Amino acid sequence: MTYLILNGLANGLILGVIYAMIGVSLSLLYGVLQVKNFAHGEFLIAGAYFCYVLYNAFDLHPLLALPLAFLCFMAFGWLLNNLVMPRLQRSDDPMLASLLVMYGVSLMLAASMLLLFEADFRSLDFSFQPISMKVGILYLPTARLVAMGVTVAILLALAWFLYFTLPGKAIRASIMNRDAVQIVGVNINRLSAAAFALSIGLAGASGVMVSMVFPSFNPFVGVDYTLIGFIVVVLGGLGNPMGAILGGIIFGLAEQMSIVFLPQTMAPIIGFSIMILVIFFRPNGLLGKARGT
Amino acid sequence: MATDSRDDSAIAAIRNRIWFTVMAVIVAALALVPVLGTSLSFSFYLMLWITMATGLNIIAGFTGYMPLGYVAFYGIGAFATAILTKMFGVPVYVSILVGGVCGVLLSLLFAPTLKLKGIYFAIVSLGLAIICRLVIVNLPESWAGGSYGINLGLSISPVVTFYYMLAVMVAALLTITWLAQSRLGKALRAIRDDDQAAEVMGVNVVGTRLKAWMLSALFGALAGGVEAWYTNIIDPESAFQFLVTAKTVIYAIAGGLGTVTGPVIGAIVMVWVDDLIWQRFPIFNLFLLGLAIILLILFLPRGIVGSIIQRKPSWRRYIL
């Protein structure tokens, strides 16, 4: 039993870090642009397919596919920003409008992937040597450990970017006060495009990670990841990238621990219930600002 | 709306006459469908979506809440109807009504979420709909059929079901017509625009909102119940599918939230467009649906009726 609990904790932490990355990228887009990216999961699955194609066609190592996915998806994010943002900014209800526009994008992405790859579940036929490693008394799959290491590295790099570089500071400033940032002379449109690109780029990179860690994916599972992303972000507090990290780890641990104690199908119920409870007691999330409108 | 308080009864009468004429034409055309033998299924789903869009309009259009988990009511209506009919042998037309009551009970259970706002409400509502699906999947198979769902095993009479759906749709339309002009509707709009101001003016914010929420749930659940009867087979995956919420929201927005006519017109246009896309490009359907949504939100954010009112504000007096 102790072994199971420890195993649950370890896997919870590993998945939690990956959920955190999904949440952070979602949170960036929400924080800067107030865009509710309902297509986040589809971008992520597209990232998984990206890695799958590169591996099968060119025998490219998933860890090399990662930076490529990041760059390609960034370019796509920048393009999408220029296509939809000018009109979205002017709408009466940007919250609903962005959500629906991105839902439309998610349908288009899912349909495109369906056309290209059909509805079957695919899996990345790649394994690290050795397949599992001994950590303390636990045996953990190498792929998961590698994914965790890479994700932590990406999150640290992101934290450095957000807290110690000028563009990063500008992004955080625009999350806090969009108008004031413009007074200081920041070009908000360029900043928004950068945040959009960064967010979608990170989604693509998360997808590569997901293809390594989770056994299989298909064009329709994107929405599950979108939901995980939203839960994580709402748990941690909207518009607070660091909150998303906390939210991701809590969600990962809760999910994996409930698999230890409860039937597997119940695990998602626990995840959602935690989110709902947190929102009721702290309406702005764990690290959100105190309520005040 | 400022004009509402100054409405003089003559204009209200003209407006009502226009709306009731439109409604009568729609209802008459639909009532004749089984007699003329035109596409029954298309018209059935048209009525279903009009009902759903109108139900959503009560909570989203009149109070400003966007329940992304609206499908929960539809699903619970469908499952309550199926379980009562199959397990307890209740006549199906009674089961549907009980299913509607179940939807209202569920809305009472979810009532605390109404204290949330904006995106928090939307996401929690979506989460609750998913929990509903998971709970039903995890129920013993002898109760709710597990993930395989339930075969109602009724001898199907599509025409009877068709008229039942028509009745539910008419009930939804009459309810929202009444609501828009009643004290309750005015209170709801006041809360939507500024809940604190409404409270100061003596509106019972919590109670009023709850009424709208229950009404909205009732019609979602009734629509789900009739659909379960019509298809005779339901499963949790499709009964709680997010696409149901998405279509409801999009159809309502396509017409224009907050007006009585908007969601009706929106549903008629969009169901027709959806059907056309489906026929011409079966594989591309989902792709084109996505594109249609994006174009709609970017270029016609207030919907058809909303945009007409925006361009010709004076027409507001004639459009309910």
XYZ file of C-alpha atoms in Angstrom:
613
model
C 0.000 0.000 0.000
C 2.817 2.403 0.869
C 4.333 1.536 -2.483
C 1.087 2.375 -4.263
C 0.761 5.671 -2.441
C 4.347 6.619 -3.174
C 3.885 5.609 -6.782
C 0.723 7.716 -6.925
C 2.562 10.684 -5.454
C 5.432 10.355 -7.904
C 3.185 10.038 -10.928
C 0.972 12.799 -9.587
C 3.949 15.100 -9.392
C 5.152 14.201 -12.901
C 1.735 14.666 -14.495
C 1.137 17.690 -12.299
C 4.159 19.430 -13.756
C 2.915 18.724 -17.279
C -0.574 19.971 -16.357
C 1.128 23.020 -14.916
C 2.731 23.724 -18.280
C -0.647 23.409 -20.018
C -2.084 25.778 -17.435
C 0.721 28.311 -17.656
C 0.436 28.632 -21.403
C -3.340 28.965 -21.173
C -2.975 31.489 -18.398
C -0.572 33.663 -20.421
C -3.098 34.066 -23.178
C -5.879 34.770 -20.727
C -3.854 37.159 -18.673
C -2.544 39.332 -21.474
C -5.332 39.184 -24.012
C -8.332 38.026 -21.992
C -8.678 35.273 -24.580
C -10.245 32.049 -23.302
C -8.420 29.639 -25.539
C -10.919 26.847 -25.943
C -8.679 25.350 -28.643
C -5.725 24.861 -26.319
C -6.155 21.089 -26.129
C -6.398 20.817 -29.909
C -3.170 22.758 -30.336
C -1.636 20.395 -27.844
C -2.816 17.302 -29.715
C -1.592 18.883 -32.939
C 1.788 19.141 -31.215
C 1.586 15.438 -30.388
C 0.864 14.618 -34.054
C 3.681 16.931 -35.093
C 6.086 14.850 -33.043
C 4.489 11.620 -34.275
C 4.930 12.596 -37.938
C 8.513 13.785 -37.513
C 9.412 10.613 -35.662
C 7.798 8.259 -38.168
C 8.877 10.092 -41.311
C 12.377 11.286 -40.378
C 13.158 9.216 -37.305
C 13.555 12.460 -35.416
C 14.047 12.184 -31.664
C 11.043 13.610 -29.736
C 13.320 15.870 -27.738
C 14.493 17.432 -31.019
C 10.916 17.722 -32.208
C 10.172 19.803 -29.137
C 11.953 23.034 -30.122
C 10.739 22.627 -33.696
C 7.149 22.277 -32.486
C 7.621 25.316 -30.274
C 8.793 27.469 -33.197
C 6.224 26.251 -35.719
C 3.349 26.678 -33.287
C 4.623 30.120 -32.302
C 4.453 31.142 -35.947
C 0.935 29.791 -36.164
C -0.041 31.593 -32.969
C 1.287 34.874 -34.320
C -0.695 34.367 -37.541
C -3.869 33.535 -35.671
C -3.420 36.585 -33.475
C -3.276 38.830 -36.520
C -6.330 37.178 -38.037
C -8.714 37.307 -35.105
C -7.516 39.771 -32.481
C -8.211 43.094 -34.220
C -11.907 42.267 -34.455
C -12.138 40.470 -31.122
C -10.801 43.496 -29.251
C -13.708 45.540 -30.501
C -16.509 43.139 -29.586
C -19.127 43.889 -26.946
C -18.390 40.865 -24.808
C -14.764 39.840 -25.413
C -14.953 37.016 -22.871
C -17.724 35.160 -24.676
C -16.568 36.177 -28.147
C -13.020 34.896 -27.632
C -14.293 31.666 -26.136
C -16.548 30.999 -29.112
C -14.026 32.024 -31.742
C -11.482 29.699 -30.188
C -14.118 26.981 -30.037
C -14.508 27.438 -33.769
C -10.738 27.156 -34.141
C -10.804 23.965 -32.058
C -13.458 22.431 -34.317
C -11.405 23.317 -37.392
C -8.230 21.882 -35.899
C -9.950 18.678 -34.767
C -11.521 18.275 -38.224
C -8.192 18.854 -39.961
C -6.473 16.276 -37.784
C -9.338 13.893 -38.426
C -8.833 14.287 -42.171
C -5.080 13.823 -41.945
C -4.837 11.074 -39.358
C -8.317 9.494 -39.098
C -10.069 8.840 -35.829
C -7.919 5.937 -34.596
C -5.866 6.295 -31.471
C -2.196 6.740 -32.339
C 0.777 6.340 -30.108
C 4.380 7.373 -30.384
C 6.349 4.168 -30.902
C 9.381 5.496 -29.120
C 11.043 4.390 -25.923
C 14.020 5.563 -23.946
C 16.714 3.074 -22.903
C 16.345 1.814 -20.237
C 12.543 1.844 -20.276
C 12.244 2.456 -16.557
C 14.484 3.753 -13.840
C 14.702 3.039 -10.144
C 14.020 6.057 -7.971
C 14.231 5.141 -4.296
C 12.032 2.060 -4.060
C 9.965 3.031 -7.121
C 10.341 2.073 -10.750
C 9.284 4.983 -12.955
C 9.177 5.066 -16.750
C 12.172 6.946 -18.123
C 9.946 8.804 -20.579
C 7.980 10.296 -17.696
C 11.111 11.309 -15.827
C 12.603 12.887 -18.938
C 9.341 14.697 -19.668
C 9.255 15.998 -16.127
C 12.846 17.199 -16.324
C 12.241 18.949 -19.630
C 9.008 20.519 -18.423
C 10.609 21.819 -15.253
C 13.405 23.279 -17.364
C 10.882 24.969 -19.669
C 8.922 26.319 -16.710
C 12.087 27.700 -15.142
C 13.089 29.308 -18.422
C 9.622 30.795 -18.673
C 9.774 32.096 -15.111
C 13.136 33.668 -15.877
C 11.691 35.232 -19.022
C 8.652 36.600 -17.186
C 10.491 37.906 -14.148
C 13.926 38.960 -15.369
C 13.641 40.194 -18.947
C 12.049 43.372 -20.191
C 9.504 41.754 -22.571
C 8.585 39.312 -19.795
C 8.062 42.129 -17.343
C 5.977 43.957 -19.919
C 3.790 40.870 -20.313
C 3.264 40.631 -16.562
C 2.606 44.336 -16.356
C -0.019 44.120 -19.060
C -1.711 41.308 -17.112
C -1.945 43.667 -14.143
C -2.984 46.801 -15.936
C -3.420 46.894 -19.654
C -3.973 50.619 -19.907
C -1.081 51.715 -17.720
C 1.345 49.644 -19.780
C 0.376 51.601 -22.877
C 0.946 54.892 -21.121
C 4.495 53.789 -20.341
C 4.998 53.359 -24.059
C 4.695 49.635 -24.599
C 3.286 48.676 -27.980
C 0.409 46.593 -26.733
C -0.370 45.084 -30.124
C 3.127 43.711 -30.538
C 3.121 42.523 -26.969
C -0.212 40.758 -27.488
C 1.070 39.080 -30.625
C 4.109 37.900 -28.680
C 1.978 36.523 -25.849
C -0.335 34.771 -28.317
C 2.628 33.230 -30.143
C 4.301 32.191 -26.907
C 1.141 30.603 -25.570
C 0.432 28.569 -28.713
C 4.114 27.650 -29.003
C 4.059 26.297 -25.467
C 0.866 24.383 -26.247
C 2.625 22.689 -29.161
C 5.604 21.866 -26.960
C 3.289 20.445 -24.267
C 1.826 18.248 -26.979
C 5.235 16.714 -27.665
C 5.479 16.014 -23.946
C 2.009 14.488 -23.886
C 2.905 12.200 -26.797
C 5.842 10.943 -24.746
C 4.022 10.482 -21.444
C 0.502 9.373 -22.305
C 0.030 6.119 -24.156
C -2.176 7.347 -26.996
C -4.026 10.274 -28.513
C -6.582 10.934 -31.221
C -8.095 14.065 -32.794
C -10.948 14.163 -30.273
C -9.115 14.040 -26.952
C -8.027 17.667 -27.258
C -11.038 18.878 -25.325
C -9.982 16.802 -22.296
C -6.706 18.678 -22.169
C -8.456 22.006 -22.643
C -10.545 21.203 -19.602
C -7.535 20.170 -17.560
C -5.951 23.464 -18.575
C -8.984 25.467 -17.463
C -9.264 23.590 -14.174
C -5.604 24.185 -13.458
C -5.821 27.863 -14.334
C -9.006 28.472 -12.380
C -7.600 26.550 -9.401
C -4.487 28.675 -9.293
C -6.148 31.977 -10.043
C -6.844 33.456 -13.481
C -4.090 35.554 -14.933
C -1.436 34.345 -12.514
C 1.052 32.075 -14.316
C 2.627 30.973 -11.021
C -0.789 30.030 -9.677
C -1.206 27.732 -12.651
C 1.910 25.817 -11.613
C 0.488 25.280 -8.137
C -2.896 24.360 -9.625
C -1.301 21.878 -12.011
C 0.566 20.056 -9.286
C -2.477 19.924 -6.990
C -4.618 18.597 -9.809
C -2.034 16.014 -10.866
C -1.602 14.757 -7.304
C -5.351 14.658 -6.634
C -6.002 12.774 -9.851
C -3.275 10.182 -9.314
C -4.044 9.708 -5.632
C -7.730 9.132 -6.349
C -6.697 6.456 -8.850
C -4.932 4.705 -5.940
C -7.978 4.756 -3.699
C -10.962 4.844 -6.058
C -12.032 3.220 -9.329
C -10.190 4.845 -12.219
C -13.316 6.290 -13.811
C -13.931 8.310 -10.645
C -10.639 10.221 -10.855
C -11.896 13.033 -13.114
C -14.851 13.587 -10.764
C -12.397 14.256 -7.947
C -10.458 16.717 -10.093
C -13.578 18.701 -11.030
C -14.914 18.578 -7.481
C -11.705 20.064 -6.133
C -11.891 22.869 -8.661
C -15.531 23.607 -7.779
C -14.841 23.560 -4.035
C -11.868 25.881 -4.419
C -13.875 28.345 -6.474
C -16.587 28.403 -3.867
C -14.264 29.143 -1.008
C -11.774 31.294 -2.895
C -13.674 32.703 -5.859
C -10.485 33.991 -7.454
C -8.449 30.815 -7.122
C -5.723 29.834 -4.705
C -3.265 32.561 -5.646
C -5.822 34.976 -7.041
C -6.210 38.480 -5.746
C -8.788 38.946 -2.991
C -12.220 39.564 -4.421
C -12.858 43.144 -5.250
C -14.580 44.531 -8.311
C -33.365 49.252 -22.061
C -34.457 52.747 -21.398
C -37.221 52.625 -23.978
C -38.921 49.738 -22.194
C -40.047 51.839 -19.283
C -41.553 54.396 -21.640
C -43.221 51.789 -23.812
C -46.669 52.929 -24.583
C -49.226 50.218 -24.858
C -50.052 50.920 -28.518
C -46.513 50.135 -29.655
C -46.412 47.086 -27.407
C -49.611 45.880 -29.032
C -48.196 46.288 -32.555
C -44.989 44.570 -31.544
C -46.876 41.684 -30.025
C -49.083 41.376 -33.072
C -46.012 41.162 -35.347
C -44.357 38.582 -33.122
C -47.477 36.447 -32.704
C -47.977 36.474 -36.466
C -44.397 35.318 -37.028
C -44.822 32.667 -34.362
C -48.147 31.493 -35.827
C -46.596 31.165 -39.290
C -43.689 29.136 -37.937
C -45.911 26.898 -35.832
C -48.422 26.375 -38.635
C -45.691 25.511 -41.126
C -44.190 23.030 -38.698
C -47.556 21.534 -37.746
C -48.191 20.766 -41.424
C -44.875 18.954 -41.904
C -46.114 15.433 -41.016
C -49.262 15.970 -43.106
C -47.353 17.110 -46.182
C -44.737 14.441 -45.675
C -41.716 16.719 -45.948
C -38.569 15.974 -43.967
C -39.793 15.030 -40.488
C -36.369 14.604 -38.961
C -35.108 17.993 -40.138
C -38.139 19.772 -38.723
C -37.974 17.806 -35.487
C -34.430 18.931 -34.866
C -35.280 22.448 -35.944
C -37.911 22.575 -33.193
C -35.508 20.980 -30.735
C -32.897 23.653 -31.384
C -35.433 26.471 -31.255
C -36.474 25.162 -27.836
C -32.900 24.806 -26.636
C -31.823 28.229 -27.925
C -34.885 29.830 -26.326
C -34.218 28.014 -23.047
C -30.629 29.212 -23.049
C -31.772 32.724 -23.926
C -33.727 32.884 -20.660
C -30.561 32.590 -18.594
C -27.867 33.846 -21.000
C -29.790 36.581 -22.796
C -31.865 37.930 -19.944
C -29.461 37.550 -17.050
C -26.012 37.477 -18.682
C -24.903 34.073 -17.384
C -23.295 31.760 -19.920
C -23.870 28.163 -18.824
C -21.353 26.152 -20.825
C -22.793 23.099 -19.112
C -26.325 23.702 -20.387
C -26.202 20.206 -21.854
C -26.450 18.869 -18.269
C -30.156 19.693 -18.255
C -30.679 18.186 -21.677
C -28.842 15.028 -20.608
C -30.629 14.694 -17.299
C -33.981 15.139 -19.047
C -33.072 12.435 -21.526
C -31.869 10.000 -18.861
C -34.748 10.623 -16.459
C -37.183 10.020 -19.312
C -35.393 6.846 -20.397
C -35.036 5.399 -16.884
C -38.637 6.102 -15.908
C -39.957 4.629 -19.141
C -37.715 1.606 -19.234
C -37.370 0.668 -15.541
C -40.638 1.822 -14.079
C -42.911 1.457 -17.066
C -44.169 5.018 -16.780
C -45.911 6.167 -19.981
C -43.359 8.114 -21.978
C -45.305 11.377 -22.210
C -45.486 11.418 -18.395
C -41.779 10.513 -18.090
C -40.840 13.516 -20.193
C -42.680 15.854 -17.848
C -41.020 14.232 -14.832
C -37.732 14.572 -16.737
C -38.446 18.301 -16.983
C -38.984 18.396 -13.212
C -35.664 16.561 -12.755
C -34.001 19.280 -14.812
C -35.475 21.908 -12.486
C -34.309 19.948 -9.431
C -30.823 19.753 -10.918
C -30.877 23.493 -11.503
C -31.700 23.966 -7.798
C -28.746 21.756 -6.923
C -26.539 23.936 -9.141
C -28.084 27.176 -7.858
C -25.068 28.103 -5.677
C -23.021 28.513 -8.875
C -25.095 31.605 -9.667
C -23.043 33.573 -7.195
C -20.063 33.114 -9.516
C -19.457 35.478 -12.389
C -18.269 35.492 -15.970
C -15.730 32.880 -16.901
C -15.833 31.229 -13.451
C -19.527 30.490 -13.829
C -19.025 29.255 -17.391
C -16.211 26.852 -16.503
C -17.797 25.538 -13.297
C -20.990 24.926 -15.203
C -19.043 22.970 -17.815
C -17.349 20.981 -15.040
C -20.707 20.145 -13.463
C -22.053 18.850 -16.785
C -19.042 16.553 -17.064
C -19.541 15.365 -13.483
C -23.178 14.540 -14.347
C -21.992 12.408 -17.259
C -19.379 10.639 -15.156
C -21.883 9.954 -12.365
C -24.291 8.376 -14.838
C -21.525 6.282 -16.405
C -20.521 5.097 -12.925
C -24.065 4.194 -11.827
C -24.841 0.451 -11.769
C -25.549 -0.777 -15.264
C -28.981 -2.079 -14.297
C -30.033 1.507 -13.482
C -28.626 3.747 -16.158
C -27.010 1.320 -18.581
C -23.442 2.372 -17.817
C -21.523 3.730 -20.748
C -23.651 1.764 -23.226
C -26.764 3.739 -22.458
C -30.385 2.732 -22.550
C -32.597 1.405 -25.276
C -36.076 2.681 -24.446
C -37.669 -0.120 -26.430
C -40.742 1.897 -27.356
C -42.736 1.228 -30.448
C -41.797 4.382 -32.271
C -44.353 6.747 -33.644
C -42.311 9.653 -34.989
C -45.368 11.750 -35.752
C -46.645 11.698 -32.152
C -43.179 12.593 -30.876
C -43.033 15.335 -33.476
C -46.185 16.968 -32.137
C -44.942 16.570 -28.579
C -41.808 18.477 -29.559
C -43.986 21.107 -31.228
C -45.940 21.492 -27.986
C -42.742 21.875 -25.947
C -41.432 24.463 -28.426
C -44.668 26.465 -28.291
C -44.563 26.348 -24.492
C -40.981 27.663 -24.548
C -41.880 30.452 -26.978
C -44.945 31.519 -25.004
C -42.942 31.462 -21.773
C -40.231 33.732 -23.120
C -42.786 36.020 -24.750
C -44.461 36.411 -21.383
C -41.127 36.715 -19.607
C -39.848 39.504 -21.841
C -42.788 41.704 -20.977
C -43.383 40.711 -17.395
C -42.095 42.332 -14.240
C -39.809 39.325 -13.847
C -38.210 39.941 -17.249
C -37.619 43.597 -16.461
C -36.084 42.660 -13.125
C -33.802 40.175 -14.896
C -32.584 42.757 -17.393
C -31.978 45.192 -14.563
C -29.851 42.586 -12.775
C -27.955 41.810 -15.959
C -27.080 45.443 -16.530
C -26.162 46.255 -12.927
C -27.010 43.851 -10.153
C -26.108 46.212 -7.350
C -28.289 48.978 -8.675
C -31.127 46.492 -9.120
C -30.759 45.377 -5.526
C -30.919 48.955 -4.311
C -34.122 49.402 -6.318
C -35.675 46.568 -4.341
C -35.244 43.686 -6.772
C -34.701 40.362 -5.047
C -31.582 39.490 -7.038
C -31.072 35.938 -5.799
C -34.701 34.837 -6.076
C -35.257 36.443 -9.477
C -32.150 34.900 -10.973
C -33.130 31.512 -9.601
C -36.495 31.682 -11.362
C -34.806 32.316 -14.704
C -32.308 29.535 -14.048
C -35.113 27.052 -13.273
C -37.123 28.019 -16.343
C -34.034 27.704 -18.510
C -33.310 24.240 -17.079
C -36.913 23.121 -17.523
C -36.885 23.631 -21.292
C -33.437 22.092 -21.723
C -34.588 18.982 -19.860
C -37.885 18.736 -21.746
C -36.035 18.959 -25.069
C -33.663 16.205 -23.967
C -36.551 13.990 -22.898
C -38.400 14.332 -26.197
C -35.204 13.656 -28.103
C -34.672 10.451 -26.088
C -38.178 9.372 -27.094
C -37.569 10.275 -30.721
C -34.299 8.360 -31.104
C -35.415 5.604 -28.700
C -31.832 5.076 -27.577
C -29.532 7.222 -25.474
C -26.005 6.985 -24.145
C -24.136 9.266 -21.743
C -21.492 10.222 -24.304
C -23.934 11.818 -26.734
C -26.515 12.951 -24.162
C -23.890 15.067 -22.390
C -21.838 16.063 -25.436
C -20.378 19.549 -25.343
C -21.399 20.028 -28.967
C -25.017 20.250 -27.749
C -24.196 23.227 -25.553
C -22.021 24.705 -28.273
C -24.735 24.488 -30.912
C -27.324 25.925 -28.532
C -25.082 28.866 -27.679
C -24.115 29.482 -31.288
C -27.659 29.297 -32.609
C -28.852 31.671 -29.894
C -26.008 34.111 -30.564
C -26.482 33.854 -34.341
C -29.934 35.329 -33.882
C -29.086 37.669 -31.059
C -29.233 36.995 -27.322
C -31.615 38.976 -25.191
C -34.325 39.390 -27.797
C -37.221 36.960 -27.998
C -37.074 36.620 -31.772
C -33.270 36.384 -32.025
C -32.609 32.791 -30.938
C -35.631 31.572 -32.916
C -34.427 33.183 -36.136
C -30.841 32.155 -35.336
C -31.833 28.517 -34.859
C -33.845 28.471 -38.088
C -31.012 29.963 -40.144
C -28.201 27.983 -38.555
C -29.947 24.593 -38.511
C -30.609 25.106 -42.163
C -26.990 26.118 -42.851
C -25.721 23.177 -40.800
C -27.941 20.813 -42.749
C -26.734 22.271 -46.040
C -23.086 21.925 -45.061
C -23.729 18.375 -43.885
C -25.306 17.415 -47.201
C -22.712 19.003 -49.469
C -19.537 18.324 -47.554
C -20.074 15.422 -45.175
C -16.404 15.105 -44.248
C -15.743 18.803 -44.043
C -18.786 19.420 -41.900
C -16.994 19.957 -38.597
C -14.362 22.121 -40.262
C -16.934 24.347 -41.938
C -19.012 24.537 -38.778
C -15.918 25.850 -36.989
C -15.268 28.372 -39.749
C -18.906 29.480 -39.719
C -18.717 30.083 -35.962
C -15.553 32.174 -36.272
C -16.929 34.296 -39.090
C -20.206 34.740 -37.255
C -18.607 35.929 -34.020
C -16.093 38.180 -35.787
C -18.409 39.783 -38.299
C -21.876 39.540 -36.765
C -21.233 39.542 -33.010
C -24.737 40.657 -32.094
C -26.432 38.156 -34.316
C -28.983 38.712 -37.048
C -31.724 40.378 -35.044
C -29.220 42.175 -32.802
C -27.490 43.709 -35.816
C -30.761 44.812 -37.356
C -31.651 46.583 -34.134
C -28.191 48.128 -33.979
C -28.488 49.518 -37.517
C -32.103 50.649 -37.174
C -32.646 51.436 -33.495
C -36.208 52.578 -34.183
C -37.140 49.046 -35.202
C -36.569 48.051 -31.592
C -40.141 49.078 -31.003
C -41.409 46.444 -33.391
C -39.093 43.567 -32.581
C -39.684 41.696 -29.379
